[in-house]
Coordinates of C-alpha atoms in Angstrom, one line a residue:
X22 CA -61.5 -39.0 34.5
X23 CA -65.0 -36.8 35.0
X24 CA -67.4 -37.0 32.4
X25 CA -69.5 -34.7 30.7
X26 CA -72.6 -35.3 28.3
X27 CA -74.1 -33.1 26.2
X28 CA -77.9 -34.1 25.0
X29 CA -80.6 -32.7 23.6
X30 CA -82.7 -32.6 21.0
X31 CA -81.6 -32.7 16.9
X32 CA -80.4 -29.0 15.3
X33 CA -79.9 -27.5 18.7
X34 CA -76.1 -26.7 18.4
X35 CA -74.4 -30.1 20.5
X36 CA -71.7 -30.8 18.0
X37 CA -70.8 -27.5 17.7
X38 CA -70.2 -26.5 21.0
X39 CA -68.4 -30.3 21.5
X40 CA -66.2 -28.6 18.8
X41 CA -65.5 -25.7 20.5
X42 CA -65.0 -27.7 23.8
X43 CA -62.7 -29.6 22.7
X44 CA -60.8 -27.1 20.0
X45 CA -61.0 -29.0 17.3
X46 CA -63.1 -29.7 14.2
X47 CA -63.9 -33.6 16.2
X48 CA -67.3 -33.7 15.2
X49 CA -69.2 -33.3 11.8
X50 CA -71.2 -30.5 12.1
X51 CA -74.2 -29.8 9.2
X52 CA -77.4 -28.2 9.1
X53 CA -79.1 -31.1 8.4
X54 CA -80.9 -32.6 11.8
X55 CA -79.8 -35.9 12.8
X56 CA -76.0 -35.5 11.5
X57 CA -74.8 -36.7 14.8
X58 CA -75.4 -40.3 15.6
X59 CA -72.7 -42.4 17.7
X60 CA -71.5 -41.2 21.4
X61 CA -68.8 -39.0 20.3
X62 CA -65.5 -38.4 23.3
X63 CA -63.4 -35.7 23.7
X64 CA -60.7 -34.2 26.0
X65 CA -60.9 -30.4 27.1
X66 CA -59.7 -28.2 30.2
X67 CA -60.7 -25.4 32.6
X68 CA -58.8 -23.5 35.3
X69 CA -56.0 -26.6 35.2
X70 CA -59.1 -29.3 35.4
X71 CA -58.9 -31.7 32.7
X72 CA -62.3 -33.8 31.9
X73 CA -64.1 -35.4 29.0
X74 CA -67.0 -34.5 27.0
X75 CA -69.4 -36.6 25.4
X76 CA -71.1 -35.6 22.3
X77 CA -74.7 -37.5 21.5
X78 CA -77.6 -37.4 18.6
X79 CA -80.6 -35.7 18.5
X80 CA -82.9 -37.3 21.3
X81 CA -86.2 -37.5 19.2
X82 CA -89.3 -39.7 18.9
X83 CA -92.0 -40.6 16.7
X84 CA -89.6 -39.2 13.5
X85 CA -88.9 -40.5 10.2
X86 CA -85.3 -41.1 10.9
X87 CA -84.8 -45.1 11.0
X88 CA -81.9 -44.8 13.6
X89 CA -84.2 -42.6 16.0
X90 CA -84.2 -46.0 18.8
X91 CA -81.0 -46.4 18.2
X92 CA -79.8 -42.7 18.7
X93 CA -82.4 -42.8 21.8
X94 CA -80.8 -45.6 23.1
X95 CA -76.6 -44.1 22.9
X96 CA -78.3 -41.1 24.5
X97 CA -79.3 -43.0 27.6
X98 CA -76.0 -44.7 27.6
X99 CA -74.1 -41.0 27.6
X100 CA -76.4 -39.8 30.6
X101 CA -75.7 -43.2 32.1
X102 CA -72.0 -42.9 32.2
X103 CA -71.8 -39.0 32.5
X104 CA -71.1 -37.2 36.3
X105 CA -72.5 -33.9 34.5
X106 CA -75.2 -33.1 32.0
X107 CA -75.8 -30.6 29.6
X108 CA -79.1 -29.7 28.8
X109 CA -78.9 -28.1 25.5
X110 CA -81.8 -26.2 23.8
X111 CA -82.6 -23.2 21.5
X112 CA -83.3 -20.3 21.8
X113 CA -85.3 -19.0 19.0
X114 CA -87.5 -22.0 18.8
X115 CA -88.4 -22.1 22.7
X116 CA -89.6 -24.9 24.4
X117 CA -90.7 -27.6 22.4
X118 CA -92.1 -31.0 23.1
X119 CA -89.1 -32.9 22.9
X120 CA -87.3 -30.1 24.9
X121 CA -90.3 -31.1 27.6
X122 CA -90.2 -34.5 27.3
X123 CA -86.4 -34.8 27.7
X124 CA -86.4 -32.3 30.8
X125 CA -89.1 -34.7 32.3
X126 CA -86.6 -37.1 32.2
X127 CA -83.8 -35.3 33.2
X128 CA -85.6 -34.4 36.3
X129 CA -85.5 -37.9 37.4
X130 CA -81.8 -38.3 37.5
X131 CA -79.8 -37.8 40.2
X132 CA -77.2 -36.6 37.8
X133 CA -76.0 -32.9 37.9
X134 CA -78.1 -31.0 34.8
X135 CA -77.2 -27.8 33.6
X136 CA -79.4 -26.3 31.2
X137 CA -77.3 -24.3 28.4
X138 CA -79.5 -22.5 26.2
X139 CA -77.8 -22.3 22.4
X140 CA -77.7 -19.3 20.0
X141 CA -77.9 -16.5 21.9
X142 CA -76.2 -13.9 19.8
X143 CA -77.3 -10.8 21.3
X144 CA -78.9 -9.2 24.5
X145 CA -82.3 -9.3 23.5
X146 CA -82.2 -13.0 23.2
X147 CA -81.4 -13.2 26.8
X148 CA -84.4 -11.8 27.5
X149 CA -86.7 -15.1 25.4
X150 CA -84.6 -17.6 27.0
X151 CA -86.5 -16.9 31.0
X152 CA -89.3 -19.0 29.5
X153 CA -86.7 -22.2 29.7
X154 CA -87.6 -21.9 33.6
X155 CA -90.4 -23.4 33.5
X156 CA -88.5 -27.0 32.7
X157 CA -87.9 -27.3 36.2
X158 CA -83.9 -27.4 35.7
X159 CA -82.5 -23.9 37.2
X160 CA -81.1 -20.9 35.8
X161 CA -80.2 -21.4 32.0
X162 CA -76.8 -20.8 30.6
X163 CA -76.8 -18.5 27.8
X164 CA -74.2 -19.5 25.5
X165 CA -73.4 -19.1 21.9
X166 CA -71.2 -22.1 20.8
X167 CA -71.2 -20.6 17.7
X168 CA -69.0 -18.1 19.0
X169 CA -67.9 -19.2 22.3
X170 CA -70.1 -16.0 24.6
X171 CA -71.0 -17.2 27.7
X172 CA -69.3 -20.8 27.7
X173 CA -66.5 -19.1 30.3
X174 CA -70.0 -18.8 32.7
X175 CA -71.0 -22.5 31.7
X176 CA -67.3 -23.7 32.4
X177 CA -67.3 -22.7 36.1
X178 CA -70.5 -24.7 36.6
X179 CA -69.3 -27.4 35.1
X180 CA -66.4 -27.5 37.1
X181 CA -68.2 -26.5 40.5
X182 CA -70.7 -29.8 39.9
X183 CA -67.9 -32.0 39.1
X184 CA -67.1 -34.9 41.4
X185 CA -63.4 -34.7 42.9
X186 CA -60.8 -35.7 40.4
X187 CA -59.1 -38.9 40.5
X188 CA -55.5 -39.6 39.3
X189 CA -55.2 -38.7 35.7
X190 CA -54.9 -42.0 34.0
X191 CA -51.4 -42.0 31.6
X192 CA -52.9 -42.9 28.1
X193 CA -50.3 -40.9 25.9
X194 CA -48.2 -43.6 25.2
X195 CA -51.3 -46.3 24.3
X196 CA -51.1 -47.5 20.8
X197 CA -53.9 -46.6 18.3
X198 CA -55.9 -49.1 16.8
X199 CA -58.1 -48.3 13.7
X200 CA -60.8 -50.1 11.9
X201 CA -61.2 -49.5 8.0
X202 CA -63.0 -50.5 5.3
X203 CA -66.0 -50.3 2.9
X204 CA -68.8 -49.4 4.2
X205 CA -71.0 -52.6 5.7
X206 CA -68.3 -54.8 6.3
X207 CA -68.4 -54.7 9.9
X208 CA -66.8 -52.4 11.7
X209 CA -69.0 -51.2 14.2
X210 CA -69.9 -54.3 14.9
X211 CA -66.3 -55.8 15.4
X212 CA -65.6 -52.8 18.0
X213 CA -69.4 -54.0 19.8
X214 CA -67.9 -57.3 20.2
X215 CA -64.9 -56.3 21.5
X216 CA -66.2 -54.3 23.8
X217 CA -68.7 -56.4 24.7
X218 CA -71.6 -53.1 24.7
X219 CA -73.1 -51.6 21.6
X220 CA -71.0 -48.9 21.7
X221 CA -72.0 -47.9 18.0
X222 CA -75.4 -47.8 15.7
X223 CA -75.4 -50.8 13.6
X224 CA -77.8 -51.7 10.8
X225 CA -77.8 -53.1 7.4
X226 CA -78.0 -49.6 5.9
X227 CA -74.2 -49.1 4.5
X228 CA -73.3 -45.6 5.6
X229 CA -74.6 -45.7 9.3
X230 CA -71.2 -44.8 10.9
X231 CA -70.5 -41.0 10.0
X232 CA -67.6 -40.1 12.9
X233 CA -64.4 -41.7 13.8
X234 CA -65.3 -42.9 17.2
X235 CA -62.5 -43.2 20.1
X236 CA -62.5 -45.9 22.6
X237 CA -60.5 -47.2 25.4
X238 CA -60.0 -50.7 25.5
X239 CA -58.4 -52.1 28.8
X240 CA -59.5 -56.3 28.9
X241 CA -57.5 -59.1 28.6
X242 CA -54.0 -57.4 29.8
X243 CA -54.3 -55.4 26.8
X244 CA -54.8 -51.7 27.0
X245 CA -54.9 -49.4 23.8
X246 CA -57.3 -47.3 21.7
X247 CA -59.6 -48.7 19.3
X248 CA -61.3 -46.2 16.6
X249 CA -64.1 -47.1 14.8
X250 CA -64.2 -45.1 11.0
X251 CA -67.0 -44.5 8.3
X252 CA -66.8 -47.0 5.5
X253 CA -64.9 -45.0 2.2
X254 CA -66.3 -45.9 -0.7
X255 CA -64.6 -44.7 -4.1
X256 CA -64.7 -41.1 -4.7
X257 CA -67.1 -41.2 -7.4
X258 CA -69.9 -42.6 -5.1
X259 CA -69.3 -40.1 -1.8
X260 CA -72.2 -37.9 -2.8
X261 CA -73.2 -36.1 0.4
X262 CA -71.2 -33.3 2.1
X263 CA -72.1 -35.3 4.9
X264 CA -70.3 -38.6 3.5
X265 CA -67.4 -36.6 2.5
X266 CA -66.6 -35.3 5.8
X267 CA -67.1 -38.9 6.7
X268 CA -64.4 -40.1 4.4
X269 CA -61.9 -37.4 5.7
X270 CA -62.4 -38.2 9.1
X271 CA -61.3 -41.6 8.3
X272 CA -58.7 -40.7 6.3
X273 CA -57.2 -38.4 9.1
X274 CA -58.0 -41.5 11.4
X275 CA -55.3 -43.5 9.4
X276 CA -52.8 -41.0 9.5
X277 CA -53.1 -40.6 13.7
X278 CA -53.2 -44.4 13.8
X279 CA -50.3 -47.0 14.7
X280 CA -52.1 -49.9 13.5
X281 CA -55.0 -50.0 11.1
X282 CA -57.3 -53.5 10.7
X283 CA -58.5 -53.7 7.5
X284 CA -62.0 -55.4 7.1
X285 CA -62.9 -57.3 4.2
X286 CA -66.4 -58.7 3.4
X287 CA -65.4 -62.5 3.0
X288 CA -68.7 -62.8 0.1
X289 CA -67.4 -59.7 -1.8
X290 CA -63.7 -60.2 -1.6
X291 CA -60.8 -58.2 -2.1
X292 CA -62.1 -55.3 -4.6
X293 CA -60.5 -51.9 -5.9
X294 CA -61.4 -50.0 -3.1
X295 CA -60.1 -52.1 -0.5
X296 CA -56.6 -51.7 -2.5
X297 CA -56.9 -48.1 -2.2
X298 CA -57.2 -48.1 1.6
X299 CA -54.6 -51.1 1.6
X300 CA -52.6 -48.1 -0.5
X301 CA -53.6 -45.4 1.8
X302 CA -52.1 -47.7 5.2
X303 CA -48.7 -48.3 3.2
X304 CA -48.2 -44.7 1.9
X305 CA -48.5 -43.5 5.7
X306 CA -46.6 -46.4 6.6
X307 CA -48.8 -47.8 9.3
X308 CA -49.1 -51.3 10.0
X309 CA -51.5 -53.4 8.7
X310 CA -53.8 -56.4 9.3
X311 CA -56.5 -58.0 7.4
X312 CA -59.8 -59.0 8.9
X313 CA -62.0 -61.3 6.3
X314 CA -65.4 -60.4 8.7
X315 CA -68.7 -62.6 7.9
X316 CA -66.4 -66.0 7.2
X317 CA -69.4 -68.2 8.8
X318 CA -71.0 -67.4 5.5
X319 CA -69.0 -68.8 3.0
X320 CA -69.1 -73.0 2.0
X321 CA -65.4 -74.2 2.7
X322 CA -63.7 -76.5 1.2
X323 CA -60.6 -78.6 2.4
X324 CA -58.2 -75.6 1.6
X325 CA -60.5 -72.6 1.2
X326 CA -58.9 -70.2 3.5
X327 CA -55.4 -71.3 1.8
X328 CA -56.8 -70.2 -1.8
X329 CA -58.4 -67.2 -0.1
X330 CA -54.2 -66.3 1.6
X331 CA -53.0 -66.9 -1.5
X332 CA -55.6 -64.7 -3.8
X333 CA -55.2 -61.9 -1.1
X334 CA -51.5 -62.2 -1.2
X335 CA -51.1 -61.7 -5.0
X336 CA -53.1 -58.9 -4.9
X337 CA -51.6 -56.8 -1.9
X338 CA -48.3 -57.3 -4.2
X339 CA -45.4 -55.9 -3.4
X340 CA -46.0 -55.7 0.2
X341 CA -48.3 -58.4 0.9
X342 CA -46.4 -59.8 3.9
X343 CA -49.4 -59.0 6.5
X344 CA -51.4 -61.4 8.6
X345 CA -54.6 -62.0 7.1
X346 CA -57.4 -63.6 9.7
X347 CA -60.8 -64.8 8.9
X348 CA -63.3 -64.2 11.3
X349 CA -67.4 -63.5 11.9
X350 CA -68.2 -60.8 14.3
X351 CA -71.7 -62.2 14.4
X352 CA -70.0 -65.6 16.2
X353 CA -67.0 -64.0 17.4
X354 CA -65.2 -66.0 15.8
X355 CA -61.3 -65.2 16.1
X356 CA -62.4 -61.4 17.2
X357 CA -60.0 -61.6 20.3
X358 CA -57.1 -63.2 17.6
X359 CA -57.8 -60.0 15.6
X360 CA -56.6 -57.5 18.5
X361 CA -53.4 -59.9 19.7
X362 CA -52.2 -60.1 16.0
X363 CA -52.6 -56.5 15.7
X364 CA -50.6 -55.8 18.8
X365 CA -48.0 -57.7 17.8
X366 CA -47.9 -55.9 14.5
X367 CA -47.5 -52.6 16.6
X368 CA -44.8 -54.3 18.5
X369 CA -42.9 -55.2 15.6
X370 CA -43.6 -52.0 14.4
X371 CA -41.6 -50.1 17.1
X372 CA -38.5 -53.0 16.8
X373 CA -35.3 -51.5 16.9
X374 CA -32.1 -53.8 15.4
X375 CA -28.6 -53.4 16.6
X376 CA -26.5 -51.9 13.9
X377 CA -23.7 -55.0 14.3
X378 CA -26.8 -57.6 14.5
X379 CA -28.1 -56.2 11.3
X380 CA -24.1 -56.2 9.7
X381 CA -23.7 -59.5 11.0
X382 CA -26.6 -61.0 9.1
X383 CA -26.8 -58.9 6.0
X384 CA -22.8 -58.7 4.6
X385 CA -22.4 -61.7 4.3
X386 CA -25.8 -62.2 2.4
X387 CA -25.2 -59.5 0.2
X388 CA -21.1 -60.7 -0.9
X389 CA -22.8 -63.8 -1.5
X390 CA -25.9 -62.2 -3.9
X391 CA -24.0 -58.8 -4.6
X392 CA -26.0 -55.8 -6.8
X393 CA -25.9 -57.0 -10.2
X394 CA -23.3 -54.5 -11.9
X395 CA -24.5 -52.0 -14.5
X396 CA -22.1 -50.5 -17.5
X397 CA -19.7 -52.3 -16.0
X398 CA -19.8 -50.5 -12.9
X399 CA -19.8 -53.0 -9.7
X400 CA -21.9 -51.8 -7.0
X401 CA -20.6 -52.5 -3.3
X402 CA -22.6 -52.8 -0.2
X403 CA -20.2 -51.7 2.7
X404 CA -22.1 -50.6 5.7
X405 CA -26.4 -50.9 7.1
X406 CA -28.0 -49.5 9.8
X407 CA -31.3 -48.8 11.0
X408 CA -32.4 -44.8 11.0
X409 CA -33.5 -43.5 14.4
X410 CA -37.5 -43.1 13.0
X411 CA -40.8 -44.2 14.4
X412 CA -41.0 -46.9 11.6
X413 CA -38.7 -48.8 10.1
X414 CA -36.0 -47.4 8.0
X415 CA -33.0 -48.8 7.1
X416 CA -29.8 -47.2 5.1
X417 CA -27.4 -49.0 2.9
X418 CA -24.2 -47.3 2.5
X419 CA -22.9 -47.9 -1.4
X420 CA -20.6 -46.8 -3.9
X421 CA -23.0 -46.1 -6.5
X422 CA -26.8 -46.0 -5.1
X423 CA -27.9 -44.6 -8.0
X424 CA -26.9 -48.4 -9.9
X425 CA -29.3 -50.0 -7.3
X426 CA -32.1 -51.3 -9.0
X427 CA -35.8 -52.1 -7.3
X428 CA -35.9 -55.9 -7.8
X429 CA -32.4 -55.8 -5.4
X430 CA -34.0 -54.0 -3.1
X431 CA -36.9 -56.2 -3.0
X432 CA -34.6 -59.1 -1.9
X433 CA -32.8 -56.7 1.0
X434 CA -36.2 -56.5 2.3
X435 CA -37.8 -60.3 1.7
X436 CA -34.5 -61.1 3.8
X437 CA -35.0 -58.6 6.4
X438 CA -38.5 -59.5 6.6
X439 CA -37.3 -63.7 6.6
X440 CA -34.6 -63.0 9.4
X441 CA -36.8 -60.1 11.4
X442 CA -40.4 -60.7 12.3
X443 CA -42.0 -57.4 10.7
X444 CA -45.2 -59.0 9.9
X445 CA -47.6 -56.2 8.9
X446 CA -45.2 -53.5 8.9
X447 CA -44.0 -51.3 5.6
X448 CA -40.0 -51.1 6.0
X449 CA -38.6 -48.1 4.0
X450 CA -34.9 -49.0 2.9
X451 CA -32.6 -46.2 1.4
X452 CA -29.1 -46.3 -0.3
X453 CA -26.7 -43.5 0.5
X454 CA -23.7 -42.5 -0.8
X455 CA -20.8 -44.0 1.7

């Protein structure tokens, strides 16, 4: 698929009109310069051609911002990869030495530029924007992504400087792979590792990631979608609008996921917060596996990583029946185990069980270990079958469902779970009225 990069320098408007390319609120948009920071994909279409769109970070030098080389650096990797470029500047503030310096190197590319000039609101601004001539890129596009005037005009260009199309690739169906945690655990660096490129800004600063960011991953005979998220810290701590919007986009990250790796710092262990994600995962009934990241930095013992199952375990309780795997993403140690167990999770998550299979195995189980009665009312088990949902679900046909107690239901699902490989997978189990 064709792809489209959208540069320039910090404030001038990129993540909006990414937004509005896109139709959806994708990336975090603030007044504050330097909000964007990671390459930032999207999908959008024009007159029946479907292409992607890459949003970047303010190109800058010589600035305060400690990311600035590596925000430079994703930059160069967007023009790199991109069959179009826009060229996005502003307006009001007219041609300034970054503008100049970035449309020096534009020039040298053999890419297609298009220079899109931002914030034009009215007629008279179209008027100030003939001074952008003079960067040596062609006519500007005067757009305001704010409102969407003038992007039809921008469309068509894009579209004529396009190379042909190639076969659409079918990606629907690809399973969705999240990584969550705390903030600094690793996550951006597990998804460089994977990916073998440095795909996202990493540094020590806890915070760094601010998007969800989207990949395709297609190595190894595995092919599925890995998503990077900002690290949620507890609710009293997210300070900035900026972190908030963070947090959310993780959040809704989660909920679009299929299976969600959660990251642990192996020096910190398992804390309060990383409970509340674990919570988050299970209440929207996604699968689950634990990564322990930075393992190379502990002093083992003979059974370390069996007290470290164990600990983890009891605290995940009830549903602690997930694979836990330590790794360091700094060695790549057990990276590649991290993405097979998690595909296997999403395998088991999709597992469908014949209705007499399921009869077969649990009846018999259940006249042995029957309800225990209440009031003198014996509770009977007669039928079980496996509701046609994306996760699993499972309906007991009783007598009385309302006698069913939770530690009975436990041990329907510890034997499901014994007989049934749903490693990593919340199973929802329901008694109805036969």
């Amino acid at each position: 698929m064709s792809l489209v990069a959208i540069v320039g320098r910090p404030n001038v408007g990129k993540s909006t009109l990414f937004n509005r390319l896109v139709g959806e609120r994708k990336a975090i948009v603030d007044a504050a310069a330097g909000t964007t920071r990671d390459r930032h994909y999207g999908k959008t279409d024009w007159n029946g051609r479907e292409f992607s769109i890459i949003d970047t970070g303010g190109y800058t030098v010589n600035s305060d911002d400690m990311f600035e080389d590596e925000i430079r650096r994703q930059v160069l990797l967007a023009i790199d990869e991109a069959d179009v470029i826009l060229f996005v500047v502003e307006v009001s503030t007219g041609i300034t030495d970054l503008d100049a310096s970035m449309a020096d190197m534009l020039r040298r590319t053999s890419k297609k530029v298009l220079l899109v000039c931002n914030k034009v609101d009215n007629n008279d601004q179209i008027y100030s924007s003939h001074e952008f001539y003079s960067l040596g890129l062609g006519d500007p596009y005067c757009i305001s992504s704010m409102s969407g005037s003038g992007t039809g005009d921008m469309m068509d260009a894009i579209l004529a400087a396009l190379p042909a199309d190639t076969k659409a690739e079918e990606e629907d169906d690809l399973p969705r792979i999240t990584i969550v945690g705390r903030p600094n655990v690793g996550k951006s660096s597990l998804t460089n590792a994977l990916l073998g490129e440095e795909r996202n800004i990493v540094t020590a600063v806890a915070g760094t990631t601010r998007d969800s960011i989207h990949t395709r991953y297609n190595k190894f005979g595995m092919d599925f979608y890995l998503v990077d998220t900002a690290g949620m810290r507890k609710k009293g701590k997210t300070m900035e609008d900026l972190e908030f919007y963070s947090v959310m986009r993780s959040i809704r990250a989660i909920e679009n996921s299929d299976v969600c790796i959660l990251m642990l710092d192996a020096r910190q262990g398992l804390e309060a917060q990383d409970l509340n994600i674990h919570n988050l995962i299970v209440r929207n009934r996604k699968g689950c596996v634990i990564a322990v990241n930075k393992w190379d930095l502990i002093e083992k013992g003979p059974n370390t990583m069996k007290a470290w199952t164990e600990a983890v375990k009891k605290r995940l309780a009830p549903f602690n029946d997930i694979p836990i795997i330590f790794t360091s993403v700094l060695t790549k140690q057990r990276i590649l185990d991290v993405l097979q167990t998690a595909l296997r999770v999403h395998q088991s998550r999709k597992r469908r069980i014949a209705t007499s299979e399921l009869n077969d195995f649990l009846l018999p189980l259940i006249e042995n270990y029957p309800p225990p009665s209440t009031k003198g009312k014996y509770v009977k088990i007669k039928y079980v079958t496996q509701l046609p949902t994306p996760t699993p679900q499972f309906a007991f046909f009783v007598n009385l469902p309302q006698y069913v107690k939770e530690p009975y239901r436990r041990f329907l699902e510890n034997n499901i779970r014994g007989h049934w490989d749903f490693s990593g997978v919340p199973i929802q189990i329901y008694f109805r009225q036969k």
